[in-house]
């Protein structure tokens, strides 16, 4: 079970525009056939780890059927089963859940024929659809007709607002007086959102008021209060929309610090939204998420992974900011290799490093406090 502590009255423009208004905690099945715990299953992966809006009942992926989703993803059971089909998932729920969420997130953002069949089946059974792909299902005649017949909604999370409602960069970011920290990375689907979410929770647990600004569809689906799906926007408005969400978070929450989720990588040949995040949020500090065990870019095997030192140099040359630490994605690494990677990064770069999923979260908080000691005044708990 997941906590549901926010009321729908606090939704941002992104939430109000893109998500239906069923109660917080509505039940959901996540469809992620053949992709769960993989890079292209990052939306499902994120929902299994964290969901403020939905109670995730199960994940559909016949390749892992019978397993616990938390065990497959992180080695720790969380009580969310993986089932082989929509029929099994509904039977397990005991009644038809409110939502079927498309948990796959391929690079091209398009729906395969087999995936269409499952989502249309969900519509026919009376389930609302949450779609984070670039392909808008409300524009698809078959989906639109099926939803009308079944009396359900289809939510295309990546559909941007009308251009008249988008924001250009305005300079309002200079009125935001609390530190902004951007969590960038060396590749797509490398763990930036997970680290951002864990960091916000850990800071709040220590008494430091932190709020997250999301920049991708998964954070919006999870129930993030502030965010925009940047990769669906005309580039002209990207930095302005980031700025607008950061300002909204500052004015709405009066936080001690704002954490901004990264996208792609500044060095990535295909995903350039990191540039807009740096320009729009003007972070005082950057945490870089890196996968030392990844040899090539996830969706682009012809491209070698950058080393973390080169990414740090690029970020600090591109923006008036500094890298305050590195977080390690431990994929393909043994425990010994994780420890060695952390030591090597700290020695080479002179900044703290940690793995948020295998090391105490206090290390992540300490990374922030070392860079922004003024935040220590808000501490209410000491490290365990």
Short mmCIF file of C-alpha atoms in Angstrom, two decimals:
data_model
loop_
_atom_site.label_atom_id
_atom_site.label_comp_id
_atom_site.label_asym_id
_atom_site.label_seq_id
_atom_site.Cartn_x
_atom_site.Cartn_y
_atom_site.Cartn_z
CA UNK A 1 0.00 0.00 0.00
CA UNK A 2 1.15 3.54 -0.70
CA UNK A 3 0.48 6.77 1.17
CA UNK A 4 -2.11 9.13 -0.27
CA UNK A 5 -1.87 12.36 1.63
CA UNK A 6 -2.62 15.07 -0.90
CA UNK A 7 -6.02 16.39 -1.83
CA UNK A 8 -7.02 17.06 -5.41
CA UNK A 9 -7.43 20.75 -4.48
CA UNK A 10 -3.63 21.16 -4.55
CA UNK A 11 -3.15 19.94 -8.11
CA UNK A 12 -0.99 22.03 -10.42
CA UNK A 13 -1.90 23.14 -13.91
CA UNK A 14 -0.29 19.92 -15.16
CA UNK A 15 -2.47 17.74 -12.94
CA UNK A 16 -5.66 19.67 -13.65
CA UNK A 17 -5.01 19.55 -17.35
CA UNK A 18 -3.97 15.95 -17.76
CA UNK A 19 -5.38 13.74 -15.01
CA UNK A 20 -8.96 12.70 -14.22
CA UNK A 21 -10.46 13.65 -10.89
CA UNK A 22 -11.21 10.33 -9.22
CA UNK A 23 -10.15 10.30 -5.56
CA UNK A 24 -6.54 10.02 -4.48
CA UNK A 25 -5.86 6.33 -3.90
CA UNK A 26 -7.95 5.05 -6.81
CA UNK A 27 -6.93 1.53 -7.77
CA UNK A 28 -4.76 0.79 -10.78
CA UNK A 29 -3.14 -2.02 -12.74
CA UNK A 30 0.09 -1.21 -14.56
CA UNK A 31 0.60 -2.78 -17.98
CA UNK A 32 4.28 -3.41 -18.78
CA UNK A 33 4.48 -6.58 -20.87
CA UNK A 34 8.08 -7.77 -21.38
CA UNK A 35 9.53 -4.50 -20.11
CA UNK A 36 9.20 -4.47 -16.33
CA UNK A 37 12.51 -3.71 -14.57
CA UNK A 38 13.95 -2.79 -17.97
CA UNK A 39 14.80 0.66 -19.30
CA UNK A 40 11.65 0.90 -21.43
CA UNK A 41 9.54 -0.02 -18.41
CA UNK A 42 10.60 3.03 -16.43
CA UNK A 43 7.05 4.32 -15.94
CA UNK A 44 5.98 1.02 -14.39
CA UNK A 45 9.21 0.87 -12.40
CA UNK A 46 8.55 4.31 -11.00
CA UNK A 47 4.96 3.55 -10.04
CA UNK A 48 5.97 0.39 -8.20
CA UNK A 49 8.49 2.40 -6.18
CA UNK A 50 6.34 5.46 -5.55
CA UNK A 51 2.73 6.44 -6.21
CA UNK A 52 0.89 9.23 -4.44
CA UNK A 53 -2.19 9.17 -6.68
CA UNK A 54 -2.94 5.48 -7.24
CA UNK A 55 -3.00 2.28 -5.24
CA UNK A 56 -1.02 -0.01 -7.51
CA UNK A 57 -2.62 -3.46 -7.28
CA UNK A 58 -0.44 -5.38 -9.73
CA UNK A 59 1.84 -5.23 -12.76
CA UNK A 60 1.17 -7.13 -15.99
CA UNK A 61 4.29 -8.77 -17.46
CA UNK A 62 4.14 -12.43 -18.39
CA UNK A 63 7.96 -12.65 -18.36
CA UNK A 64 7.99 -12.14 -14.58
CA UNK A 65 4.57 -13.59 -13.75
CA UNK A 66 4.33 -14.96 -10.22
CA UNK A 67 7.05 -12.74 -8.81
CA UNK A 68 6.82 -9.76 -6.46
CA UNK A 69 7.41 -6.48 -8.30
CA UNK A 70 9.62 -5.05 -5.56
CA UNK A 71 11.76 -8.17 -5.48
CA UNK A 72 12.28 -8.12 -9.25
CA UNK A 73 13.03 -4.41 -9.31
CA UNK A 74 15.00 -3.78 -6.11
CA UNK A 75 15.43 -7.11 -4.34
CA UNK A 76 12.94 -6.17 -1.61
CA UNK A 77 9.35 -7.44 -1.66
CA UNK A 78 6.64 -4.77 -1.62
CA UNK A 79 3.49 -6.87 -1.98
CA UNK A 80 2.69 -5.83 -5.55
CA UNK A 81 2.39 -9.02 -7.63
CA UNK A 82 3.36 -9.41 -11.27
CA UNK A 83 0.68 -11.25 -13.24
CA UNK A 84 0.56 -12.65 -16.75
CA UNK A 85 -2.53 -10.94 -18.20
CA UNK A 86 -5.21 -8.35 -17.65
CA UNK A 87 -7.71 -11.11 -16.92
CA UNK A 88 -5.51 -12.45 -14.12
CA UNK A 89 -4.88 -8.97 -12.76
CA UNK A 90 -8.61 -8.18 -12.52
CA UNK A 91 -9.30 -11.57 -10.94
CA UNK A 92 -6.58 -10.89 -8.38
CA UNK A 93 -8.10 -7.47 -7.61
CA UNK A 94 -11.50 -9.04 -6.95
CA UNK A 95 -13.26 -6.38 -9.03
CA UNK A 96 -12.43 -4.15 -11.96
CA UNK A 97 -9.90 -1.51 -10.83
CA UNK A 98 -10.40 2.15 -11.68
CA UNK A 99 -7.40 2.54 -13.97
CA UNK A 100 -5.19 0.70 -16.42
CA UNK A 101 -1.88 2.56 -16.69
CA UNK A 102 0.37 2.09 -19.70
CA UNK A 103 3.68 1.51 -17.94
CA UNK A 104 5.91 1.12 -20.99
CA UNK A 105 8.03 4.06 -22.11
CA UNK A 106 9.87 3.26 -25.37
CA UNK A 107 12.19 5.82 -26.90
CA UNK A 108 9.84 6.45 -29.83
CA UNK A 109 6.84 6.83 -27.51
CA UNK A 110 4.59 4.78 -29.81
CA UNK A 111 2.15 1.96 -29.08
CA UNK A 112 2.62 -1.53 -30.54
CA UNK A 113 -0.33 -3.52 -31.94
CA UNK A 114 -0.22 -6.05 -29.08
CA UNK A 115 -0.25 -3.23 -26.56
CA UNK A 116 -3.27 -1.66 -28.25
CA UNK A 117 -5.21 -4.89 -27.80
CA UNK A 118 -4.63 -4.94 -24.03
CA UNK A 119 -5.45 -1.26 -23.52
CA UNK A 120 -8.62 -1.56 -25.60
CA UNK A 121 -9.57 -4.60 -23.53
CA UNK A 122 -9.18 -2.47 -20.41
CA UNK A 123 -11.45 0.20 -21.90
CA UNK A 124 -14.08 -2.41 -22.75
CA UNK A 125 -13.98 -3.66 -19.15
CA UNK A 126 -14.70 -0.14 -17.87
CA UNK A 127 -11.21 0.97 -16.86
CA UNK A 128 -9.93 4.51 -17.33
CA UNK A 129 -6.67 4.63 -19.30
CA UNK A 130 -3.55 6.59 -18.32
CA UNK A 131 -1.22 6.93 -21.31
CA UNK A 132 2.23 8.47 -21.02
CA UNK A 133 3.31 7.86 -24.62
CA UNK A 134 3.88 10.46 -27.31
CA UNK A 135 1.03 8.82 -29.25
CA UNK A 136 -2.18 10.47 -28.05
CA UNK A 137 -4.92 7.85 -27.74
CA UNK A 138 -7.70 10.44 -27.62
CA UNK A 139 -6.78 11.25 -31.23
CA UNK A 140 -7.13 7.59 -32.23
CA UNK A 141 -10.63 6.94 -33.62
CA UNK A 142 -10.76 3.37 -32.29
CA UNK A 143 -9.78 4.35 -28.76
CA UNK A 144 -12.02 7.42 -28.74
CA UNK A 145 -15.03 5.41 -29.85
CA UNK A 146 -14.34 2.60 -27.38
CA UNK A 147 -13.97 5.06 -24.49
CA UNK A 148 -17.21 6.82 -25.42
CA UNK A 149 -19.06 3.50 -25.58
CA UNK A 150 -17.66 2.33 -22.23
CA UNK A 151 -18.08 5.70 -20.50
CA UNK A 152 -14.43 5.98 -19.44
CA UNK A 153 -11.70 8.55 -19.86
CA UNK A 154 -8.38 8.31 -21.67
CA UNK A 155 -5.69 10.60 -20.28
CA UNK A 156 -2.80 11.50 -22.59
CA UNK A 157 -0.34 12.75 -19.99
CA UNK A 158 2.14 14.10 -22.52
CA UNK A 159 -0.41 16.23 -24.35
CA UNK A 160 0.84 19.80 -23.83
CA UNK A 161 -1.32 22.77 -23.01
CA UNK A 162 -2.40 25.07 -25.82
CA UNK A 163 0.45 27.30 -26.91
CA UNK A 164 -1.40 30.35 -25.64
CA UNK A 165 -1.18 28.84 -22.16
CA UNK A 166 2.53 27.97 -22.29
CA UNK A 167 5.21 30.15 -20.73
CA UNK A 168 8.33 31.68 -22.19
CA UNK A 169 11.28 32.29 -19.87
CA UNK A 170 10.45 35.45 -17.94
CA UNK A 171 13.15 35.94 -15.32
CA UNK A 172 10.74 35.13 -12.47
CA UNK A 173 13.21 32.45 -11.41
CA UNK A 174 15.32 35.23 -9.89
CA UNK A 175 12.55 35.79 -7.33
CA UNK A 176 12.98 32.22 -6.04
CA UNK A 177 15.20 32.65 -3.02
CA UNK A 178 15.63 29.02 -1.91
CA UNK A 179 18.30 26.78 -3.46
CA UNK A 180 17.38 24.69 -6.47
CA UNK A 181 19.16 21.38 -7.01
CA UNK A 182 18.83 19.62 -10.36
CA UNK A 183 19.34 15.86 -10.51
CA UNK A 184 20.87 15.33 -13.95
CA UNK A 185 22.56 12.25 -15.37
CA UNK A 186 24.81 10.64 -17.94
CA UNK A 187 22.01 8.82 -19.83
CA UNK A 188 18.27 8.41 -20.07
CA UNK A 189 16.48 6.01 -17.68
CA UNK A 190 19.48 6.02 -15.38
CA UNK A 191 17.66 6.75 -12.11
CA UNK A 192 17.29 10.53 -11.94
CA UNK A 193 13.62 10.46 -11.00
CA UNK A 194 14.15 7.77 -8.36
CA UNK A 195 17.02 9.69 -6.78
CA UNK A 196 15.00 12.92 -6.86
CA UNK A 197 12.05 11.23 -5.15
CA UNK A 198 14.20 9.60 -2.49
CA UNK A 199 16.07 12.85 -1.85
CA UNK A 200 12.87 14.84 -1.34
CA UNK A 201 11.54 12.23 1.09
CA UNK A 202 14.83 12.03 2.99
CA UNK A 203 15.09 15.81 3.32
CA UNK A 204 11.52 16.12 4.57
CA UNK A 205 12.09 13.28 7.03
CA UNK A 206 14.97 15.31 8.47
CA UNK A 207 12.84 18.45 8.81
CA UNK A 208 14.07 20.25 5.69
CA UNK A 209 11.08 21.35 3.62
CA UNK A 210 11.78 20.00 0.14
CA UNK A 211 9.52 19.88 -2.90
CA UNK A 212 10.09 18.20 -6.24
CA UNK A 213 9.48 19.64 -9.68
CA UNK A 214 9.01 16.85 -12.21
CA UNK A 215 9.95 17.13 -15.86
CA UNK A 216 8.61 13.86 -17.28
CA UNK A 217 5.38 11.96 -17.68
CA UNK A 218 6.09 9.40 -14.97
CA UNK A 219 6.35 11.97 -12.19
CA UNK A 220 3.02 13.45 -13.27
CA UNK A 221 1.40 10.00 -13.29
CA UNK A 222 2.83 9.28 -9.84
CA UNK A 223 0.93 12.29 -8.54
CA UNK A 224 3.66 14.92 -8.46
CA UNK A 225 2.20 18.29 -7.53
CA UNK A 226 4.48 20.34 -9.76
CA UNK A 227 5.73 19.26 -13.16
CA UNK A 228 5.59 19.30 -16.93
CA UNK A 229 6.36 16.66 -19.56
CA UNK A 230 9.17 18.59 -21.21
CA UNK A 231 9.85 16.29 -24.14
CA UNK A 232 6.36 16.92 -25.51
CA UNK A 233 6.80 20.70 -25.75
CA UNK A 234 7.92 22.98 -28.54
CA UNK A 235 11.51 23.84 -27.47
CA UNK A 236 10.68 27.56 -27.43
CA UNK A 237 8.65 27.04 -24.25
CA UNK A 238 10.72 24.42 -22.42
CA UNK A 239 12.86 26.64 -20.19
CA UNK A 240 9.88 28.88 -19.48
CA UNK A 241 7.69 25.96 -18.43
CA UNK A 242 10.41 24.68 -16.08
CA UNK A 243 10.76 28.17 -14.63
CA UNK A 244 6.99 28.45 -14.22
CA UNK A 245 6.74 25.16 -12.30
CA UNK A 246 9.68 26.04 -10.04
CA UNK A 247 8.11 29.42 -9.26
CA UNK A 248 4.77 27.72 -8.58
CA UNK A 249 6.45 25.28 -6.19
CA UNK A 250 8.23 28.13 -4.41
CA UNK A 251 5.12 30.25 -4.05
CA UNK A 252 2.83 27.34 -3.19
CA UNK A 253 5.02 25.51 -0.67
CA UNK A 254 7.53 28.01 0.79
CA UNK A 255 10.17 25.25 0.72
CA UNK A 256 13.72 25.30 2.05
CA UNK A 257 14.95 23.67 -1.16
CA UNK A 258 13.51 22.63 -4.54
CA UNK A 259 14.66 19.44 -6.27
CA UNK A 260 14.29 19.44 -10.06
CA UNK A 261 14.10 16.09 -11.86
CA UNK A 262 16.43 15.76 -14.84
CA UNK A 263 15.79 14.25 -18.25
CA UNK A 264 18.19 12.50 -20.61
CA UNK A 265 21.69 13.96 -20.30
CA UNK A 266 23.30 17.20 -21.38
CA UNK A 267 25.73 15.17 -23.50
CA UNK A 268 23.05 12.90 -25.00
CA UNK A 269 22.69 13.12 -28.80
CA UNK A 270 18.91 12.64 -28.73
CA UNK A 271 17.62 13.89 -25.37
CA UNK A 272 18.50 17.54 -24.86
CA UNK A 273 15.96 18.58 -22.22
CA UNK A 274 18.72 18.85 -19.60
CA UNK A 275 19.71 22.11 -21.28
CA UNK A 276 16.24 23.57 -20.73
CA UNK A 277 16.21 22.36 -17.12
CA UNK A 278 19.49 24.11 -16.41
CA UNK A 279 18.36 27.31 -18.12
CA UNK A 280 14.85 27.35 -16.67
CA UNK A 281 15.53 26.37 -13.05
CA UNK A 282 19.00 27.95 -12.75
CA UNK A 283 20.07 25.46 -10.08
CA UNK A 284 22.66 26.42 -7.50
CA UNK A 285 23.76 22.80 -7.42
CA UNK A 286 23.58 19.66 -9.53
CA UNK A 287 23.68 16.00 -8.55
CA UNK A 288 24.76 13.72 -11.39
CA UNK A 289 23.28 10.22 -11.62
CA UNK A 290 25.67 7.78 -13.30
CA UNK A 291 25.68 4.06 -14.15
CA UNK A 292 29.32 2.91 -14.05
CA UNK A 293 28.30 -0.57 -15.24
CA UNK A 294 26.57 0.73 -18.38
CA UNK A 295 28.90 0.68 -21.39
CA UNK A 296 26.63 2.20 -24.06
CA UNK A 297 23.68 4.57 -23.98
CA UNK A 298 20.49 2.70 -23.17
CA UNK A 299 18.53 3.23 -26.37
CA UNK A 300 21.53 3.99 -28.57
CA UNK A 301 24.01 1.10 -28.45
CA UNK A 302 26.15 2.74 -31.12
CA UNK A 303 27.01 5.47 -28.59
CA UNK A 304 29.39 4.82 -25.68
CA UNK A 305 28.44 6.04 -22.22
CA UNK A 306 30.19 9.25 -21.21
CA UNK A 307 32.35 9.06 -18.12
CA UNK A 308 31.02 11.00 -15.19
CA UNK A 309 33.96 13.43 -15.12
CA UNK A 310 33.25 14.60 -18.66
CA UNK A 311 29.57 15.12 -17.84
CA UNK A 312 30.47 17.17 -14.78
CA UNK A 313 32.79 19.34 -16.86
CA UNK A 314 30.12 19.85 -19.52
CA UNK A 315 27.43 20.81 -16.99
CA UNK A 316 29.63 23.30 -15.19
CA UNK A 317 30.77 24.83 -18.47
CA UNK A 318 27.20 25.11 -19.80
CA UNK A 319 25.55 26.69 -16.75
CA UNK A 320 26.44 28.90 -13.82
CA UNK A 321 26.28 26.04 -11.33
CA UNK A 322 28.39 23.41 -9.62
CA UNK A 323 28.10 19.67 -9.28
CA UNK A 324 27.72 18.90 -5.56
CA UNK A 325 27.73 15.12 -5.75
CA UNK A 326 27.27 11.95 -7.77
CA UNK A 327 24.70 9.20 -7.26
CA UNK A 328 25.43 5.73 -8.58
CA UNK A 329 23.04 3.44 -10.43
CA UNK A 330 24.22 -0.03 -9.42
CA UNK A 331 22.97 -1.98 -12.46
CA UNK A 332 25.45 -4.66 -13.58
CA UNK A 333 27.59 -4.09 -10.47
CA UNK A 334 28.36 -6.34 -7.51
CA UNK A 335 28.41 -4.92 -3.99
CA UNK A 336 32.20 -4.77 -4.16
CA UNK A 337 32.05 -2.95 -7.49
CA UNK A 338 29.49 -0.44 -6.13
CA UNK A 339 31.80 0.42 -3.24
CA UNK A 340 34.79 0.71 -5.59
CA UNK A 341 32.86 2.96 -7.98
CA UNK A 342 31.80 5.28 -5.15
CA UNK A 343 35.39 5.50 -3.85
CA UNK A 344 36.77 6.17 -7.33
CA UNK A 345 34.26 8.96 -8.02
CA UNK A 346 34.97 10.65 -4.70
CA UNK A 347 38.72 10.43 -5.25
CA UNK A 348 38.65 11.63 -8.86
CA UNK A 349 36.06 14.40 -8.56
CA UNK A 350 36.41 15.50 -4.96
CA UNK A 351 32.66 15.40 -4.33
CA UNK A 352 30.60 12.97 -2.24
CA UNK A 353 29.05 9.95 -3.94
CA UNK A 354 26.48 7.37 -2.87
CA UNK A 355 24.01 4.81 -4.19
CA UNK A 356 20.57 5.89 -2.91
CA UNK A 357 19.10 2.41 -3.30
CA UNK A 358 21.78 0.48 -1.40
CA UNK A 359 23.25 3.06 0.97
CA UNK A 360 21.61 4.99 3.83
CA UNK A 361 19.62 7.98 2.60
CA UNK A 362 21.37 10.11 5.20
CA UNK A 363 24.35 10.05 2.85
CA UNK A 364 22.19 11.75 0.23
CA UNK A 365 21.02 14.36 2.73
CA UNK A 366 24.59 14.97 3.88
CA UNK A 367 25.60 15.56 0.26
CA UNK A 368 23.10 18.42 0.14
CA UNK A 369 24.02 19.79 3.57
CA UNK A 370 27.70 19.84 2.69
CA UNK A 371 26.93 22.04 -0.32
CA UNK A 372 24.26 24.16 1.39
CA UNK A 373 25.13 24.27 5.11
CA UNK A 374 22.47 26.94 5.71
CA UNK A 375 19.86 24.19 5.35
CA UNK A 376 21.15 22.62 8.58
CA UNK A 377 19.16 25.21 10.51
CA UNK A 378 15.98 23.34 9.55
CA UNK A 379 17.16 19.93 10.79
CA UNK A 380 14.91 18.25 13.31
CA UNK A 381 16.46 14.77 13.29
CA UNK A 382 19.99 13.52 13.56
CA UNK A 383 21.33 10.79 11.28
CA UNK A 384 20.66 7.28 12.56
#
